[in-house]
Protein backbone atom coordinates (compact mmCIF):
# COMPACT_ATOMS: atom_id res chain seq x y z
CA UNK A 1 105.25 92.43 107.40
CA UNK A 2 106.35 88.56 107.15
CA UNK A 3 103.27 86.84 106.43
CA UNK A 4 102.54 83.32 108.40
CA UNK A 5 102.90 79.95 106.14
CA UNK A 6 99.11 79.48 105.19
CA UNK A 7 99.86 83.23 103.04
CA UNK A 8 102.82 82.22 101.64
CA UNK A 9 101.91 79.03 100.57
CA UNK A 10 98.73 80.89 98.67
CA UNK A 11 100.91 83.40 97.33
CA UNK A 12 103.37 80.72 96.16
CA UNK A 13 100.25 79.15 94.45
CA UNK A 14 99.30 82.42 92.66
CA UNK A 15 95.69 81.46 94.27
CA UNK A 16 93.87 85.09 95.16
CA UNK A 17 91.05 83.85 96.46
CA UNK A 18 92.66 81.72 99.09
CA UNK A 19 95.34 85.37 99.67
CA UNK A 20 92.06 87.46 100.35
CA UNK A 21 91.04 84.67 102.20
CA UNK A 22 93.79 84.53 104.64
CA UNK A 23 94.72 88.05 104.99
CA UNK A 24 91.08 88.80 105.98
CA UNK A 25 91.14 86.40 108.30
CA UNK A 26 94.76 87.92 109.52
CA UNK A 27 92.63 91.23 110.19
CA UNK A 28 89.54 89.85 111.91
CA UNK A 29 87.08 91.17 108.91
CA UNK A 30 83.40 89.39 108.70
CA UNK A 31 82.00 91.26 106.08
CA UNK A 32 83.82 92.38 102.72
CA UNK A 33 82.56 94.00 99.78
CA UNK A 34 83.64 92.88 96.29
CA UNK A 35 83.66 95.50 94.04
CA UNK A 36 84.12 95.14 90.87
CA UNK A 37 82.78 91.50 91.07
CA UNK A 38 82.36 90.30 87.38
CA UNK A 39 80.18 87.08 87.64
CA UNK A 40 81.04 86.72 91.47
CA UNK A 41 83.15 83.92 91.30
CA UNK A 42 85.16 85.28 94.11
CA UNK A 43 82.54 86.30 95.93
CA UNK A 44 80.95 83.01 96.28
CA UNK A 45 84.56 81.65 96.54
CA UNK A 46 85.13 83.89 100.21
CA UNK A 47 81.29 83.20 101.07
CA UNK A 48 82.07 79.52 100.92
CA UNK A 49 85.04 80.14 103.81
CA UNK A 50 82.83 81.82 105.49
CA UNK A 51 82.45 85.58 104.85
CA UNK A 52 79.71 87.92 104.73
CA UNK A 53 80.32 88.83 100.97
CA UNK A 54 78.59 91.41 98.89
CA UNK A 55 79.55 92.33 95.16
CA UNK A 56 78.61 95.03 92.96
CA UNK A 57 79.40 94.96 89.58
CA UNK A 58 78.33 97.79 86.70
CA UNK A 59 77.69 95.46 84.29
CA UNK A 60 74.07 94.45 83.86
CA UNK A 61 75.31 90.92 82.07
CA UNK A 62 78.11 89.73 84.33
CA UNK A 63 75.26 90.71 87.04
CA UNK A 64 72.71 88.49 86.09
CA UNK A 65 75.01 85.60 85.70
CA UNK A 66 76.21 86.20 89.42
CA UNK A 67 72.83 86.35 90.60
CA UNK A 68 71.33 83.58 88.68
CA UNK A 69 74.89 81.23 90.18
CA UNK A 70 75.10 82.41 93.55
CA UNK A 71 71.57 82.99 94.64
CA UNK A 72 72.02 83.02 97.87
CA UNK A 73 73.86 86.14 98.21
CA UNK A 74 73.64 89.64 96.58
CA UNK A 75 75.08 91.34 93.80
CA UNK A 76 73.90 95.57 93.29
CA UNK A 77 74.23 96.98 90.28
CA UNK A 78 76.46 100.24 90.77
CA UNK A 79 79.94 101.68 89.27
CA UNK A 80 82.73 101.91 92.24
CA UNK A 81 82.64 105.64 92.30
CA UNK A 82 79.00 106.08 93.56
CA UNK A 83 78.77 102.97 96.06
CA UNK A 84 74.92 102.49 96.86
CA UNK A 85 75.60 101.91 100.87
CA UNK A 86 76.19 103.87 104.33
CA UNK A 87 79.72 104.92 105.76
CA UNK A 88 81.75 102.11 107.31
CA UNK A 89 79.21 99.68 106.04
CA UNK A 90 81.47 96.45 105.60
CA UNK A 91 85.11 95.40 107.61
CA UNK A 92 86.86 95.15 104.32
CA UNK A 93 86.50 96.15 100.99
CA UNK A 94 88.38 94.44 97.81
CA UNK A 95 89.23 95.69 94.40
CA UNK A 96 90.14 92.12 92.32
CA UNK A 97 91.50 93.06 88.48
CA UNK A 98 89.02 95.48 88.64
CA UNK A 99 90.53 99.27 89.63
CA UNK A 100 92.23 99.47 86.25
CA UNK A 101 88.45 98.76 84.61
CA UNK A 102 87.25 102.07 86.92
CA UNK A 103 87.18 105.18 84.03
CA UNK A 104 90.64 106.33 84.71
CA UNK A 105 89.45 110.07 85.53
CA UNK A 106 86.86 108.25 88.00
CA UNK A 107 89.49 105.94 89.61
CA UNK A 108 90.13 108.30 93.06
CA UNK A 109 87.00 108.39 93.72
CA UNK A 110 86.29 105.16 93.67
CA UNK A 111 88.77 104.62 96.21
CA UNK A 112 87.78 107.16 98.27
CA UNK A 113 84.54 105.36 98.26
CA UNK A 114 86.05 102.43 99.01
CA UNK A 115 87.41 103.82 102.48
CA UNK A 116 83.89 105.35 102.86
CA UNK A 117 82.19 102.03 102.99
CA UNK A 118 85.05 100.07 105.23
CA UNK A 119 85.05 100.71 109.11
CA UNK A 120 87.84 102.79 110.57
CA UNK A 121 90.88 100.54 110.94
CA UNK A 122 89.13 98.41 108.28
CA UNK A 123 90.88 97.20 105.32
CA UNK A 124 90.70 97.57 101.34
CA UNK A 125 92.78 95.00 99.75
CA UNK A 126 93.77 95.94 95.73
CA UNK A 127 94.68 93.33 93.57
CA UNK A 128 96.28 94.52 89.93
CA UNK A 129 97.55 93.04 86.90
CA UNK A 130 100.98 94.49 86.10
CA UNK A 131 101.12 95.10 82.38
CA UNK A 132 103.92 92.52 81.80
CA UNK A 133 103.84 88.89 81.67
CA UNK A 134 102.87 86.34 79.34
CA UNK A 135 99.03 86.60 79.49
CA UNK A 136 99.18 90.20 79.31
CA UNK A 137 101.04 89.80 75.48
CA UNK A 138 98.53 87.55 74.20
CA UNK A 139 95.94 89.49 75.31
CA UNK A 140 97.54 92.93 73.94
CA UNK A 141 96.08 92.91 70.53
CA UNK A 142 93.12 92.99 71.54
CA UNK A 143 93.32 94.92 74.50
CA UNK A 144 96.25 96.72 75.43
CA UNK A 145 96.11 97.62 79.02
CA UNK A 146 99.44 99.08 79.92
CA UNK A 147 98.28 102.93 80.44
CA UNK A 148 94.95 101.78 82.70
CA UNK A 149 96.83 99.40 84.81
CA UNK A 150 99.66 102.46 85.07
CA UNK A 151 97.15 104.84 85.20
CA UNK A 152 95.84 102.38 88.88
CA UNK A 153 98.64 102.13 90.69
CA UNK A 154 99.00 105.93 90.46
CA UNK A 155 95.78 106.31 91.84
CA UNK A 156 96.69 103.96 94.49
CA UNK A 157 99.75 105.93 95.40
CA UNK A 158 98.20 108.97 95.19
CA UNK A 159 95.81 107.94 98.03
CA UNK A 160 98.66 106.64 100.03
CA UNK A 161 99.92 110.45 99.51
CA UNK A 162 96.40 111.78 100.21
CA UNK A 163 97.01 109.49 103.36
CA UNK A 164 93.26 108.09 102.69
CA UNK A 165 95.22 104.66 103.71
CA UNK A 166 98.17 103.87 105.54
CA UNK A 167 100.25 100.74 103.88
CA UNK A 168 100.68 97.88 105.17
CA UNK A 169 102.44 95.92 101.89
CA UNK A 170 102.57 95.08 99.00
CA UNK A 171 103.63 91.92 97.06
CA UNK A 172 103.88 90.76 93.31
CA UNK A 173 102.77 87.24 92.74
CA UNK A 174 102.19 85.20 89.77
CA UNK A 175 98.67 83.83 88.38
CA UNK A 176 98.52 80.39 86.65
CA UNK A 177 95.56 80.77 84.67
CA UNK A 178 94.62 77.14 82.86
CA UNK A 179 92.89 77.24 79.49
CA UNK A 180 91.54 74.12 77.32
CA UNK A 181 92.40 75.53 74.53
CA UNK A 182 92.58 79.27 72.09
CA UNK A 183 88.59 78.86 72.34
CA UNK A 184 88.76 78.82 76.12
CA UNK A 185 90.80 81.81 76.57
CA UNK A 186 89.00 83.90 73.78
CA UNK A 187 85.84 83.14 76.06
CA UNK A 188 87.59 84.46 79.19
CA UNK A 189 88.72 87.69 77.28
CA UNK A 190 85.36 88.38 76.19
CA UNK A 191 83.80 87.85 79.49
CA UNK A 192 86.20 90.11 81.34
CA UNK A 193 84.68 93.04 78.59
CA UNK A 194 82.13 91.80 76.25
CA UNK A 195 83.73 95.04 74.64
CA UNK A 196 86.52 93.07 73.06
CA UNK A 197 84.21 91.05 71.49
CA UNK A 198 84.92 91.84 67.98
CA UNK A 199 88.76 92.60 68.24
CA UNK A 200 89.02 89.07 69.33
CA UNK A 201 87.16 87.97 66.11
CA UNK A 202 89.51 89.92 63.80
CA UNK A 203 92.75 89.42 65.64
CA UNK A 204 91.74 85.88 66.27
CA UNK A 205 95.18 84.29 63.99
CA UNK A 206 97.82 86.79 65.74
CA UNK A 207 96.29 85.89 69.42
CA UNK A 208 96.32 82.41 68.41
CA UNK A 209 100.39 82.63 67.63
CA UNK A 210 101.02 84.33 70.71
CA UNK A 211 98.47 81.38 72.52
CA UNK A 212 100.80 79.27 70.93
CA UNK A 213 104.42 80.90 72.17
CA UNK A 214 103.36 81.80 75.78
CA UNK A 215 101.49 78.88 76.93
CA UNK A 216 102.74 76.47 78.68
CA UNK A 217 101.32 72.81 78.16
CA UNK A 218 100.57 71.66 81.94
CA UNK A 219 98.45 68.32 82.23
CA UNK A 220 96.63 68.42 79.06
CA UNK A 221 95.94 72.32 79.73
CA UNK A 222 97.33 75.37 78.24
CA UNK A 223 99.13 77.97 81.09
CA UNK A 224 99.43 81.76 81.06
CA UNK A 225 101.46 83.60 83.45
CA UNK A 226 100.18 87.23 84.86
CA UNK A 227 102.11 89.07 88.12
CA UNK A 228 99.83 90.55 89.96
CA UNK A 229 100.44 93.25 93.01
CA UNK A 230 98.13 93.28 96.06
CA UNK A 231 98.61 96.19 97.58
CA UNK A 232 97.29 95.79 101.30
CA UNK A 233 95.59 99.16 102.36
CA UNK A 234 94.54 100.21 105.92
CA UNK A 235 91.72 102.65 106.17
CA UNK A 236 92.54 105.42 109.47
């Protein structure tokens, strides 16, 4: 699948949000779930080009802050394994750094409810951190994510197998995330799992070397690198 010059240029940018954007628009979907929304920064983000965008999100924190931001749309309170709406509900569905957060035991099904909720011929777009990279290294003391983010892209393959989706691609891109500063990024950790909260605290001088070795200094701001995969998933 060669994809037309708007996609490339947003994969060449390591910008998701403008990837979902595009792609969606390549398949004709209105309406798209966001599961796995966090503070629904990227659901507001593909509401704002125009998509019918709904996100659900387990936790009750991340939750409220989406509501109390975006008020104008809505954000459920469910995990991604028991989705709280009808079959073929929604023309897309999209997993965002989020699978590898599903309980890894619980991750199948929450594909499977994924194709559930999308229309037939609908799509489910999953986006994944690869468990290399400069961001993931400073982030590894605190939380080291290599056997979740494994443990996803077996699920995905195994639904391919399971032929729950037919596959049509897959690409690794990069991220450039931009941080103020050690503070910044600590804040961005801790928001992703307010879990980590206290690792961060007491491996707050080894992060800070690794800060220090894998950012780059970009325009007064400090850069990590991730690759990400976006696997692009077609529901029979």
């Amino acid at each position: 699948m060669t994809p037309p010059d708007a996609l490339s240029r947003a994969f060449a940018a390591g910008d998701t949000a403008t990837v979902l954007a595009e792609a969606l628009h390549m398949e004709g979907a209105t309406s798209v779930l966001d599961i796995g929304c966090g503070r629904g920064a990227l659901s507001r983000s593909l509401a704002d080009r125009g998509f019918a965008t709904r996100g659900v999100e387990p936790g009750e924190a991340a939750i409220r802050a989406a509501r109390e931001t975006a008020p104008d749309l809505t954000f459920d309170a469910a995990v991604a394994e028991k989705l709280p709406y009808a079959d073929e509900s929604f023309d897309a569905a999209i997993f965002v750094n989020s699978l590898h957060h599903v309980p890894v035991a619980a991750m199948e099904a929450a594909l499977r409810e994924a194709a559930r909720v999308t229309v037939s011929g609908g799509t489910v777009f999953v986006v994944e951190p690869l468990a290399e990279g400069p961001q993931f290294e400073t982030v590894r003391p605190i939380d080291d994510e290599t056997e979740v983010r494994h443990a996803a892209a077996v699920a995905v393959a195994d639904a391919l197998r399971a032929s729950l989706f037919t596959l049509r691609g897959n690409v690794v891109y990069e991220r450039r995330e931009r941080f103020a500063d050690l503070d910044a990024f600590l804040d961005r950790v801790v928001a992703v799992d307010p879990a980590r909260a206290a690792l961060a605290r007491e491996k707050r001088a080894e992060v800070a070397a690794l800060f220090e070795r894998n950012a780059v200094q970009e325009g007064g701001a400090h850069v990590l690198v991730q690759p990400l995969r976006i696997y692009w998933l077609r529901r029979p």
